[in-house]
């Protein structure tokens, strides 16, 4: 959520920057600033009344003490009027704050200056590419056919048990999943991250805190009877661990990693491009979350990008990095780099990680602050990234490592999987 003080100071610059998202913020900013002005004037009036009421209360006490009961009762009548006024002003104040927050909840983050303008993924900017695209032998197959051939993933059985988009991994398919999870967590821990096991369901406040709610597109699974939500990513519980906290300078940075299953309704996703592991309702992912001082956040973003690069180099998968344009940028992000692995059998790029800096956007919603060395309270910056999302990584491995003798296992995964070939 944008800070009102920042909107007031940088209104024109923010309006211009949000045009990169094809978002017209001018009218909403005017409404926010008008409500904030009402909030401030109401707060001032309320403070004056409360101060006067306190003064009269002391006067009443002194009058009763001196035996001037008639004067005391007349002053008490004044305090009753002040109390009624203060009640009305408190209601007006809360209404102004509520209305202002409802507007702010629906204004996206201001893009970083490096974000290119654009309206869709076609306008994303390729900033890096690495790895050789393998030449597959005749008769190569897409991963969903390989999964069936080698009995690794059963999409039909998952459909029977739950529904489409909930595959069942079996045998060496399940082992390879476990190997990837363990490998990613091990690498993350070696890079200084602390591992957490977090809940797979969160409350509404957590959804609002990281920006998944208000959920305009209905992409989160909602447990209505308990008013809880299945997590779409472990970013939600990890970041919300610090909600309403006042951290110290020495507490930062907070480097968190977690493996979870994730759940997304993916409403409106149909067609061949979502076949197999390309788009699921339940999928595994290992996540990185950083909570840092504002002056360090873009350095940390670069470190996270370098870390994901290392994971993909170790797996020897061809990949590229895109800087997302304004039209493709996530609602809460100031700057996002997408990693895509090349699926040789499908002849297309598959997104396998997003690494993002949210600056103070999430922290303001979460009310996560820290006290700097000078004793001043500041909002932190939050960042997150996938390291990595498993389904498309697994798809890339199955397709790019297939041979006439079977599917080779990336060398770095062999110690975790316990085998080097799927046949």
mmCIF file with all atom_site columns, C-alpha atoms in Angstrom, residues 198-396:
data_model
loop_
_atom_site.group_PDB
_atom_site.id
_atom_site.type_symbol
_atom_site.label_atom_id
_atom_site.label_alt_id
_atom_site.label_comp_id
_atom_site.label_asym_id
_atom_site.label_entity_id
_atom_site.label_seq_id
_atom_site.pdbx_PDB_ins_code
_atom_site.Cartn_x
_atom_site.Cartn_y
_atom_site.Cartn_z
_atom_site.occupancy
_atom_site.B_iso_or_equiv
_atom_site.pdbx_formal_charge
_atom_site.auth_seq_id
_atom_site.auth_comp_id
_atom_site.auth_asym_id
_atom_site.auth_atom_id
_atom_site.pdbx_PDB_model_num
ATOM 1   C CA . UNK A 1 198 ? 4.791   -22.570 7.804   1.00 0.00 ? 198 UNK A CA 1
ATOM 2   C CA . UNK A 1 199 ? 0.999   -23.095 7.735   1.00 0.00 ? 199 UNK A CA 1
ATOM 3   C CA . UNK A 1 200 ? -0.664  -23.833 4.408   1.00 0.00 ? 200 UNK A CA 1
ATOM 4   C CA . UNK A 1 201 ? -3.678  -21.728 5.384   1.00 0.00 ? 201 UNK A CA 1
ATOM 5   C CA . UNK A 1 202 ? -3.734  -18.073 6.430   1.00 0.00 ? 202 UNK A CA 1
ATOM 6   C CA . UNK A 1 203 ? -6.270  -15.609 7.776   1.00 0.00 ? 203 UNK A CA 1
ATOM 7   C CA . UNK A 1 204 ? -7.717  -12.653 5.921   1.00 0.00 ? 204 UNK A CA 1
ATOM 8   C CA . UNK A 1 205 ? -5.319  -10.166 7.545   1.00 0.00 ? 205 UNK A CA 1
ATOM 9   C CA . UNK A 1 206 ? -2.380  -12.098 6.101   1.00 0.00 ? 206 UNK A CA 1
ATOM 10  C CA . UNK A 1 207 ? -3.912  -12.006 2.635   1.00 0.00 ? 207 UNK A CA 1
ATOM 11  C CA . UNK A 1 208 ? -4.350  -8.247  2.872   1.00 0.00 ? 208 UNK A CA 1
ATOM 12  C CA . UNK A 1 209 ? -0.887  -7.825  4.333   1.00 0.00 ? 209 UNK A CA 1
ATOM 13  C CA . UNK A 1 210 ? 0.999   -9.162  1.332   1.00 0.00 ? 210 UNK A CA 1
ATOM 14  C CA . UNK A 1 211 ? -1.483  -7.925  -1.254  1.00 0.00 ? 211 UNK A CA 1
ATOM 15  C CA . UNK A 1 212 ? -3.259  -11.113 -2.327  1.00 0.00 ? 212 UNK A CA 1
ATOM 16  C CA . UNK A 1 213 ? -6.477  -9.550  -1.010  1.00 0.00 ? 213 UNK A CA 1
ATOM 17  C CA . UNK A 1 214 ? -8.688  -7.861  -2.053  1.00 0.00 ? 214 UNK A CA 1
ATOM 18  C CA . UNK A 1 215 ? -8.698  -10.826 -4.412  1.00 0.00 ? 215 UNK A CA 1
ATOM 19  C CA . UNK A 1 216 ? -10.288 -9.338  -7.515  1.00 0.00 ? 216 UNK A CA 1
ATOM 20  C CA . UNK A 1 217 ? -9.722  -12.389 -9.693  1.00 0.00 ? 217 UNK A CA 1
ATOM 21  C CA . UNK A 1 218 ? -10.788 -14.961 -7.102  1.00 0.00 ? 218 UNK A CA 1
ATOM 22  C CA . UNK A 1 219 ? -7.534  -16.897 -7.437  1.00 0.00 ? 219 UNK A CA 1
ATOM 23  C CA . UNK A 1 220 ? -7.247  -17.944 -3.789  1.00 0.00 ? 220 UNK A CA 1
ATOM 24  C CA . UNK A 1 221 ? -9.082  -20.967 -2.422  1.00 0.00 ? 221 UNK A CA 1
ATOM 25  C CA . UNK A 1 222 ? -11.328 -19.798 0.419   1.00 0.00 ? 222 UNK A CA 1
ATOM 26  C CA . UNK A 1 223 ? -12.430 -21.981 3.349   1.00 0.00 ? 223 UNK A CA 1
ATOM 27  C CA . UNK A 1 224 ? -15.687 -20.183 4.047   1.00 0.00 ? 224 UNK A CA 1
ATOM 28  C CA . UNK A 1 225 ? -16.611 -21.979 7.281   1.00 0.00 ? 225 UNK A CA 1
ATOM 29  C CA . UNK A 1 226 ? -13.404 -20.774 8.979   1.00 0.00 ? 226 UNK A CA 1
ATOM 30  C CA . UNK A 1 227 ? -12.744 -17.673 6.858   1.00 0.00 ? 227 UNK A CA 1
ATOM 31  C CA . UNK A 1 228 ? -9.261  -18.937 5.991   1.00 0.00 ? 228 UNK A CA 1
ATOM 32  C CA . UNK A 1 229 ? -7.390  -19.105 2.689   1.00 0.00 ? 229 UNK A CA 1
ATOM 33  C CA . UNK A 1 230 ? -5.119  -21.759 1.191   1.00 0.00 ? 230 UNK A CA 1
ATOM 34  C CA . UNK A 1 231 ? -1.785  -20.131 0.471   1.00 0.00 ? 231 UNK A CA 1
ATOM 35  C CA . UNK A 1 232 ? -0.935  -19.326 -3.180  1.00 0.00 ? 232 UNK A CA 1
ATOM 36  C CA . UNK A 1 233 ? 2.730   -19.047 -2.152  1.00 0.00 ? 233 UNK A CA 1
ATOM 37  C CA . UNK A 1 234 ? 4.708   -19.336 1.085   1.00 0.00 ? 234 UNK A CA 1
ATOM 38  C CA . UNK A 1 235 ? 5.564   -15.657 0.629   1.00 0.00 ? 235 UNK A CA 1
ATOM 39  C CA . UNK A 1 236 ? 2.263   -14.991 2.431   1.00 0.00 ? 236 UNK A CA 1
ATOM 40  C CA . UNK A 1 237 ? 2.936   -16.763 5.759   1.00 0.00 ? 237 UNK A CA 1
ATOM 41  C CA . UNK A 1 238 ? 6.680   -16.002 5.691   1.00 0.00 ? 238 UNK A CA 1
ATOM 42  C CA . UNK A 1 239 ? 6.240   -12.248 5.257   1.00 0.00 ? 239 UNK A CA 1
ATOM 43  C CA . UNK A 1 240 ? 3.304   -12.103 7.664   1.00 0.00 ? 240 UNK A CA 1
ATOM 44  C CA . UNK A 1 241 ? 5.463   -13.552 10.429  1.00 0.00 ? 241 UNK A CA 1
ATOM 45  C CA . UNK A 1 242 ? 6.676   -9.950  10.864  1.00 0.00 ? 242 UNK A CA 1
ATOM 46  C CA . UNK A 1 243 ? 3.276   -8.238  10.647  1.00 0.00 ? 243 UNK A CA 1
ATOM 47  C CA . UNK A 1 244 ? 2.908   -5.411  13.227  1.00 0.00 ? 244 UNK A CA 1
ATOM 48  C CA . UNK A 1 245 ? 6.491   -5.921  14.425  1.00 0.00 ? 245 UNK A CA 1
ATOM 49  C CA . UNK A 1 246 ? 8.919   -3.166  15.338  1.00 0.00 ? 246 UNK A CA 1
ATOM 50  C CA . UNK A 1 247 ? 12.345  -4.588  14.518  1.00 0.00 ? 247 UNK A CA 1
ATOM 51  C CA . UNK A 1 248 ? 15.707  -3.223  15.550  1.00 0.00 ? 248 UNK A CA 1
ATOM 52  C CA . UNK A 1 249 ? 18.577  -2.246  13.303  1.00 0.00 ? 249 UNK A CA 1
ATOM 53  C CA . UNK A 1 250 ? 20.423  -5.350  14.483  1.00 0.00 ? 250 UNK A CA 1
ATOM 54  C CA . UNK A 1 251 ? 17.475  -7.632  13.562  1.00 0.00 ? 251 UNK A CA 1
ATOM 55  C CA . UNK A 1 252 ? 17.902  -6.969  9.846   1.00 0.00 ? 252 UNK A CA 1
ATOM 56  C CA . UNK A 1 253 ? 18.164  -8.531  7.385   1.00 0.00 ? 253 UNK A CA 1
ATOM 57  C CA . UNK A 1 254 ? 15.676  -11.361 7.854   1.00 0.00 ? 254 UNK A CA 1
ATOM 58  C CA . UNK A 1 255 ? 16.424  -14.120 5.315   1.00 0.00 ? 255 UNK A CA 1
ATOM 59  C CA . UNK A 1 256 ? 13.728  -16.799 5.173   1.00 0.00 ? 256 UNK A CA 1
ATOM 60  C CA . UNK A 1 257 ? 13.180  -19.881 3.046   1.00 0.00 ? 257 UNK A CA 1
ATOM 61  C CA . UNK A 1 258 ? 10.420  -22.475 3.070   1.00 0.00 ? 258 UNK A CA 1
ATOM 62  C CA . UNK A 1 259 ? 9.085   -25.379 1.079   1.00 0.00 ? 259 UNK A CA 1
ATOM 63  C CA . UNK A 1 260 ? 5.298   -25.600 0.790   1.00 0.00 ? 260 UNK A CA 1
ATOM 64  C CA . UNK A 1 261 ? 2.582   -26.908 -1.407  1.00 0.00 ? 261 UNK A CA 1
ATOM 65  C CA . UNK A 1 262 ? 0.764   -23.958 -2.990  1.00 0.00 ? 262 UNK A CA 1
ATOM 66  C CA . UNK A 1 263 ? -2.807  -23.614 -4.182  1.00 0.00 ? 263 UNK A CA 1
ATOM 67  C CA . UNK A 1 264 ? -4.183  -21.434 -6.964  1.00 0.00 ? 264 UNK A CA 1
ATOM 68  C CA . UNK A 1 265 ? -7.558  -21.597 -8.612  1.00 0.00 ? 265 UNK A CA 1
ATOM 69  C CA . UNK A 1 266 ? -6.076  -20.371 -11.919 1.00 0.00 ? 266 UNK A CA 1
ATOM 70  C CA . UNK A 1 267 ? -9.554  -19.348 -13.014 1.00 0.00 ? 267 UNK A CA 1
ATOM 71  C CA . UNK A 1 268 ? -9.835  -18.828 -16.749 1.00 0.00 ? 268 UNK A CA 1
ATOM 72  C CA . UNK A 1 269 ? -6.728  -20.875 -17.639 1.00 0.00 ? 269 UNK A CA 1
ATOM 73  C CA . UNK A 1 270 ? -7.476  -23.218 -20.522 1.00 0.00 ? 270 UNK A CA 1
ATOM 74  C CA . UNK A 1 271 ? -5.830  -24.590 -23.668 1.00 0.00 ? 271 UNK A CA 1
ATOM 75  C CA . UNK A 1 272 ? -2.757  -26.514 -24.728 1.00 0.00 ? 272 UNK A CA 1
ATOM 76  C CA . UNK A 1 273 ? -0.359  -24.046 -23.063 1.00 0.00 ? 273 UNK A CA 1
ATOM 77  C CA . UNK A 1 274 ? -1.534  -25.210 -19.628 1.00 0.00 ? 274 UNK A CA 1
ATOM 78  C CA . UNK A 1 275 ? -1.215  -28.921 -20.365 1.00 0.00 ? 275 UNK A CA 1
ATOM 79  C CA . UNK A 1 276 ? 0.627   -31.276 -18.007 1.00 0.00 ? 276 UNK A CA 1
ATOM 80  C CA . UNK A 1 277 ? 2.754   -29.459 -15.449 1.00 0.00 ? 277 UNK A CA 1
ATOM 81  C CA . UNK A 1 278 ? 2.542   -26.102 -17.205 1.00 0.00 ? 278 UNK A CA 1
ATOM 82  C CA . UNK A 1 279 ? -0.310  -24.821 -15.017 1.00 0.00 ? 279 UNK A CA 1
ATOM 83  C CA . UNK A 1 280 ? -1.575  -26.537 -11.854 1.00 0.00 ? 280 UNK A CA 1
ATOM 84  C CA . UNK A 1 281 ? -3.986  -25.872 -9.001  1.00 0.00 ? 281 UNK A CA 1
ATOM 85  C CA . UNK A 1 282 ? -1.605  -27.453 -6.471  1.00 0.00 ? 282 UNK A CA 1
ATOM 86  C CA . UNK A 1 283 ? 2.147   -27.302 -6.901  1.00 0.00 ? 283 UNK A CA 1
ATOM 87  C CA . UNK A 1 284 ? 5.341   -27.398 -4.846  1.00 0.00 ? 284 UNK A CA 1
ATOM 88  C CA . UNK A 1 285 ? 7.669   -24.436 -4.489  1.00 0.00 ? 285 UNK A CA 1
ATOM 89  C CA . UNK A 1 286 ? 10.666  -23.383 -2.445  1.00 0.00 ? 286 UNK A CA 1
ATOM 90  C CA . UNK A 1 287 ? 10.517  -19.683 -1.616  1.00 0.00 ? 287 UNK A CA 1
ATOM 91  C CA . UNK A 1 288 ? 12.897  -16.933 -0.536  1.00 0.00 ? 288 UNK A CA 1
ATOM 92  C CA . UNK A 1 289 ? 11.749  -13.913 1.486   1.00 0.00 ? 289 UNK A CA 1
ATOM 93  C CA . UNK A 1 290 ? 13.945  -11.021 2.580   1.00 0.00 ? 290 UNK A CA 1
ATOM 94  C CA . UNK A 1 291 ? 13.077  -8.243  5.030   1.00 0.00 ? 291 UNK A CA 1
ATOM 95  C CA . UNK A 1 292 ? 15.749  -5.562  4.793   1.00 0.00 ? 292 UNK A CA 1
ATOM 96  C CA . UNK A 1 293 ? 16.695  -1.942  5.367   1.00 0.00 ? 293 UNK A CA 1
ATOM 97  C CA . UNK A 1 294 ? 15.489  0.287   2.508   1.00 0.00 ? 294 UNK A CA 1
ATOM 98  C CA . UNK A 1 295 ? 18.981  1.316   1.436   1.00 0.00 ? 295 UNK A CA 1
ATOM 99  C CA . UNK A 1 296 ? 19.981  -2.333  0.929   1.00 0.00 ? 296 UNK A CA 1
ATOM 100 C CA . UNK A 1 297 ? 16.969  -3.697  -0.948  1.00 0.00 ? 297 UNK A CA 1
ATOM 101 C CA . UNK A 1 298 ? 18.209  -3.383  -4.534  1.00 0.00 ? 298 UNK A CA 1
ATOM 102 C CA . UNK A 1 299 ? 21.555  -4.895  -3.608  1.00 0.00 ? 299 UNK A CA 1
ATOM 103 C CA . UNK A 1 300 ? 19.640  -7.788  -2.049  1.00 0.00 ? 300 UNK A CA 1
ATOM 104 C CA . UNK A 1 301 ? 17.489  -8.077  -5.190  1.00 0.00 ? 301 UNK A CA 1
ATOM 105 C CA . UNK A 1 302 ? 20.651  -8.494  -7.271  1.00 0.00 ? 302 UNK A CA 1
ATOM 106 C CA . UNK A 1 303 ? 21.917  -11.130 -4.825  1.00 0.00 ? 303 UNK A CA 1
ATOM 107 C CA . UNK A 1 304 ? 18.649  -13.061 -5.119  1.00 0.00 ? 304 UNK A CA 1
ATOM 108 C CA . UNK A 1 305 ? 18.842  -12.964 -8.922  1.00 0.00 ? 305 UNK A CA 1
ATOM 109 C CA . UNK A 1 306 ? 22.427  -14.248 -8.746  1.00 0.00 ? 306 UNK A CA 1
ATOM 110 C CA . UNK A 1 307 ? 21.341  -17.041 -6.394  1.00 0.00 ? 307 UNK A CA 1
ATOM 111 C CA . UNK A 1 308 ? 18.587  -18.283 -8.735  1.00 0.00 ? 308 UNK A CA 1
ATOM 112 C CA . UNK A 1 309 ? 21.076  -18.118 -11.623 1.00 0.00 ? 309 UNK A CA 1
ATOM 113 C CA . UNK A 1 310 ? 23.359  -20.450 -9.687  1.00 0.00 ? 310 UNK A CA 1
ATOM 114 C CA . UNK A 1 311 ? 20.571  -22.969 -9.131  1.00 0.00 ? 311 UNK A CA 1
ATOM 115 C CA . UNK A 1 312 ? 19.801  -23.132 -12.849 1.00 0.00 ? 312 UNK A CA 1
ATOM 116 C CA . UNK A 1 313 ? 23.478  -23.331 -13.791 1.00 0.00 ? 313 UNK A CA 1
ATOM 117 C CA . UNK A 1 314 ? 23.854  -26.293 -11.434 1.00 0.00 ? 314 UNK A CA 1
ATOM 118 C CA . UNK A 1 315 ? 20.885  -27.976 -13.094 1.00 0.00 ? 315 UNK A CA 1
ATOM 119 C CA . UNK A 1 316 ? 22.377  -27.158 -16.521 1.00 0.00 ? 316 UNK A CA 1
ATOM 120 C CA . UNK A 1 317 ? 19.061  -25.913 -17.851 1.00 0.00 ? 317 UNK A CA 1
ATOM 121 C CA . UNK A 1 318 ? 18.928  -23.223 -20.567 1.00 0.00 ? 318 UNK A CA 1
ATOM 122 C CA . UNK A 1 319 ? 17.240  -20.152 -19.127 1.00 0.00 ? 319 UNK A CA 1
ATOM 123 C CA . UNK A 1 320 ? 16.673  -16.445 -19.625 1.00 0.00 ? 320 UNK A CA 1
ATOM 124 C CA . UNK A 1 321 ? 15.795  -13.505 -17.390 1.00 0.00 ? 321 UNK A CA 1
ATOM 125 C CA . UNK A 1 322 ? 13.127  -10.944 -18.240 1.00 0.00 ? 322 UNK A CA 1
ATOM 126 C CA . UNK A 1 323 ? 12.575  -7.550  -16.661 1.00 0.00 ? 323 UNK A CA 1
ATOM 127 C CA . UNK A 1 324 ? 8.802   -7.290  -16.528 1.00 0.00 ? 324 UNK A CA 1
ATOM 128 C CA . UNK A 1 325 ? 7.139   -4.313  -18.188 1.00 0.00 ? 325 UNK A CA 1
ATOM 129 C CA . UNK A 1 326 ? 4.595   -2.177  -16.363 1.00 0.00 ? 326 UNK A CA 1
ATOM 130 C CA . UNK A 1 327 ? 1.618   -3.980  -17.886 1.00 0.00 ? 327 UNK A CA 1
ATOM 131 C CA . UNK A 1 328 ? 2.862   -7.405  -16.754 1.00 0.00 ? 328 UNK A CA 1
ATOM 132 C CA . UNK A 1 329 ? 4.156   -6.326  -13.345 1.00 0.00 ? 329 UNK A CA 1
ATOM 133 C CA . UNK A 1 330 ? 2.476   -7.830  -10.293 1.00 0.00 ? 330 UNK A CA 1
ATOM 134 C CA . UNK A 1 331 ? 0.179   -5.558  -8.277  1.00 0.00 ? 331 UNK A CA 1
ATOM 135 C CA . UNK A 1 332 ? 2.503   -5.296  -5.277  1.00 0.00 ? 332 UNK A CA 1
ATOM 136 C CA . UNK A 1 333 ? 5.870   -5.242  -7.052  1.00 0.00 ? 333 UNK A CA 1
ATOM 137 C CA . UNK A 1 334 ? 8.117   -2.274  -7.823  1.00 0.00 ? 334 UNK A CA 1
ATOM 138 C CA . UNK A 1 335 ? 10.486  -4.378  -9.951  1.00 0.00 ? 335 UNK A CA 1
ATOM 139 C CA . UNK A 1 336 ? 10.313  -8.034  -10.993 1.00 0.00 ? 336 UNK A CA 1
ATOM 140 C CA . UNK A 1 337 ? 12.693  -10.313 -12.834 1.00 0.00 ? 337 UNK A CA 1
ATOM 141 C CA . UNK A 1 338 ? 11.128  -13.457 -14.298 1.00 0.00 ? 338 UNK A CA 1
ATOM 142 C CA . UNK A 1 339 ? 13.266  -16.535 -14.919 1.00 0.00 ? 339 UNK A CA 1
ATOM 143 C CA . UNK A 1 340 ? 12.182  -18.814 -17.745 1.00 0.00 ? 340 UNK A CA 1
ATOM 144 C CA . UNK A 1 341 ? 13.569  -22.227 -18.632 1.00 0.00 ? 341 UNK A CA 1
ATOM 145 C CA . UNK A 1 342 ? 13.464  -23.394 -22.237 1.00 0.00 ? 342 UNK A CA 1
ATOM 146 C CA . UNK A 1 343 ? 11.328  -26.461 -22.869 1.00 0.00 ? 343 UNK A CA 1
ATOM 147 C CA . UNK A 1 344 ? 12.911  -28.035 -25.930 1.00 0.00 ? 344 UNK A CA 1
ATOM 148 C CA . UNK A 1 345 ? 10.134  -30.558 -26.513 1.00 0.00 ? 345 UNK A CA 1
ATOM 149 C CA . UNK A 1 346 ? 7.474   -27.822 -26.375 1.00 0.00 ? 346 UNK A CA 1
ATOM 150 C CA . UNK A 1 347 ? 9.694   -25.267 -28.113 1.00 0.00 ? 347 UNK A CA 1
ATOM 151 C CA . UNK A 1 348 ? 8.722   -22.559 -25.663 1.00 0.00 ? 348 UNK A CA 1
ATOM 152 C CA . UNK A 1 349 ? 9.904   -20.704 -22.573 1.00 0.00 ? 349 UNK A CA 1
ATOM 153 C CA . UNK A 1 350 ? 8.333   -21.642 -19.225 1.00 0.00 ? 350 UNK A CA 1
ATOM 154 C CA . UNK A 1 351 ? 8.370   -19.289 -16.226 1.00 0.00 ? 351 UNK A CA 1
ATOM 155 C CA . UNK A 1 352 ? 9.971   -20.941 -13.212 1.00 0.00 ? 352 UNK A CA 1
ATOM 156 C CA . UNK A 1 353 ? 10.732  -18.026 -10.882 1.00 0.00 ? 353 UNK A CA 1
ATOM 157 C CA . UNK A 1 354 ? 9.806   -14.420 -10.176 1.00 0.00 ? 354 UNK A CA 1
ATOM 158 C CA . UNK A 1 355 ? 12.180  -12.352 -8.044  1.00 0.00 ? 355 UNK A CA 1
ATOM 159 C CA . UNK A 1 356 ? 10.637  -9.089  -6.854  1.00 0.00 ? 356 UNK A CA 1
ATOM 160 C CA . UNK A 1 357 ? 11.286  -6.026  -4.732  1.00 0.00 ? 357 UNK A CA 1
ATOM 161 C CA . UNK A 1 358 ? 8.150   -4.597  -3.122  1.00 0.00 ? 358 UNK A CA 1
ATOM 162 C CA . UNK A 1 359 ? 9.982   -1.701  -1.448  1.00 0.00 ? 359 UNK A CA 1
ATOM 163 C CA . UNK A 1 360 ? 7.650   -0.404  1.345   1.00 0.00 ? 360 UNK A CA 1
ATOM 164 C CA . UNK A 1 361 ? 4.398   -1.466  -0.360  1.00 0.00 ? 361 UNK A CA 1
ATOM 165 C CA . UNK A 1 362 ? 3.855   -4.661  1.634   1.00 0.00 ? 362 UNK A CA 1
ATOM 166 C CA . UNK A 1 363 ? 5.509   -3.281  4.772   1.00 0.00 ? 363 UNK A CA 1
ATOM 167 C CA . UNK A 1 364 ? 3.014   -0.417  4.906   1.00 0.00 ? 364 UNK A CA 1
ATOM 168 C CA . UNK A 1 365 ? 0.093   -2.844  4.700   1.00 0.00 ? 365 UNK A CA 1
ATOM 169 C CA . UNK A 1 366 ? 1.750   -5.128  7.253   1.00 0.00 ? 366 UNK A CA 1
ATOM 170 C CA . UNK A 1 367 ? 2.958   -2.281  9.497   1.00 0.00 ? 367 UNK A CA 1
ATOM 171 C CA . UNK A 1 368 ? 6.461   -3.771  9.658   1.00 0.00 ? 368 UNK A CA 1
ATOM 172 C CA . UNK A 1 369 ? 8.927   -1.148  10.837  1.00 0.00 ? 369 UNK A CA 1
ATOM 173 C CA . UNK A 1 370 ? 12.389  -1.015  12.303  1.00 0.00 ? 370 UNK A CA 1
ATOM 174 C CA . UNK A 1 371 ? 14.137  1.442   14.580  1.00 0.00 ? 371 UNK A CA 1
ATOM 175 C CA . UNK A 1 372 ? 17.296  2.667   12.882  1.00 0.00 ? 372 UNK A CA 1
ATOM 176 C CA . UNK A 1 373 ? 20.536  3.603   14.667  1.00 0.00 ? 373 UNK A CA 1
ATOM 177 C CA . UNK A 1 374 ? 19.276  7.162   15.177  1.00 0.00 ? 374 UNK A CA 1
ATOM 178 C CA . UNK A 1 375 ? 16.149  5.816   16.885  1.00 0.00 ? 375 UNK A CA 1
ATOM 179 C CA . UNK A 1 376 ? 13.813  6.789   14.033  1.00 0.00 ? 376 UNK A CA 1
ATOM 180 C CA . UNK A 1 377 ? 11.093  4.319   13.037  1.00 0.00 ? 377 UNK A CA 1
ATOM 181 C CA . UNK A 1 378 ? 11.049  3.407   9.327   1.00 0.00 ? 378 UNK A CA 1
ATOM 182 C CA . UNK A 1 379 ? 9.188   0.945   7.138   1.00 0.00 ? 379 UNK A CA 1
ATOM 183 C CA . UNK A 1 380 ? 11.306  -1.977  5.972   1.00 0.00 ? 380 UNK A CA 1
ATOM 184 C CA . UNK A 1 381 ? 11.561  -3.206  2.380   1.00 0.00 ? 381 UNK A CA 1
ATOM 185 C CA . UNK A 1 382 ? 10.358  -6.720  1.542   1.00 0.00 ? 382 UNK A CA 1
ATOM 186 C CA . UNK A 1 383 ? 11.470  -8.969  -1.318  1.00 0.00 ? 383 UNK A CA 1
ATOM 187 C CA . UNK A 1 384 ? 10.618  -12.469 -2.418  1.00 0.00 ? 384 UNK A CA 1
ATOM 188 C CA . UNK A 1 385 ? 11.517  -14.968 -5.098  1.00 0.00 ? 385 UNK A CA 1
ATOM 189 C CA . UNK A 1 386 ? 10.991  -18.574 -6.115  1.00 0.00 ? 386 UNK A CA 1
ATOM 190 C CA . UNK A 1 387 ? 14.025  -20.773 -5.658  1.00 0.00 ? 387 UNK A CA 1
ATOM 191 C CA . UNK A 1 388 ? 12.421  -22.578 -7.342  1.00 0.00 ? 388 UNK A CA 1
ATOM 192 C CA . UNK A 1 389 ? 8.890   -23.480 -8.475  1.00 0.00 ? 389 UNK A CA 1
ATOM 193 C CA . UNK A 1 390 ? 9.018   -27.219 -9.131  1.00 0.00 ? 390 UNK A CA 1
ATOM 194 C CA . UNK A 1 391 ? 6.490   -28.147 -11.839 1.00 0.00 ? 391 UNK A CA 1
ATOM 195 C CA . UNK A 1 392 ? 8.106   -26.364 -14.780 1.00 0.00 ? 392 UNK A CA 1
ATOM 196 C CA . UNK A 1 393 ? 11.621  -27.102 -13.527 1.00 0.00 ? 393 UNK A CA 1
ATOM 197 C CA . UNK A 1 394 ? 10.657  -30.771 -13.522 1.00 0.00 ? 394 UNK A CA 1
ATOM 198 C CA . UNK A 1 395 ? 9.095   -30.382 -16.980 1.00 0.00 ? 395 UNK A CA 1
ATOM 199 C CA . UNK A 1 396 ? 12.330  -28.816 -18.222 1.00 0.00 ? 396 UNK A CA 1
#
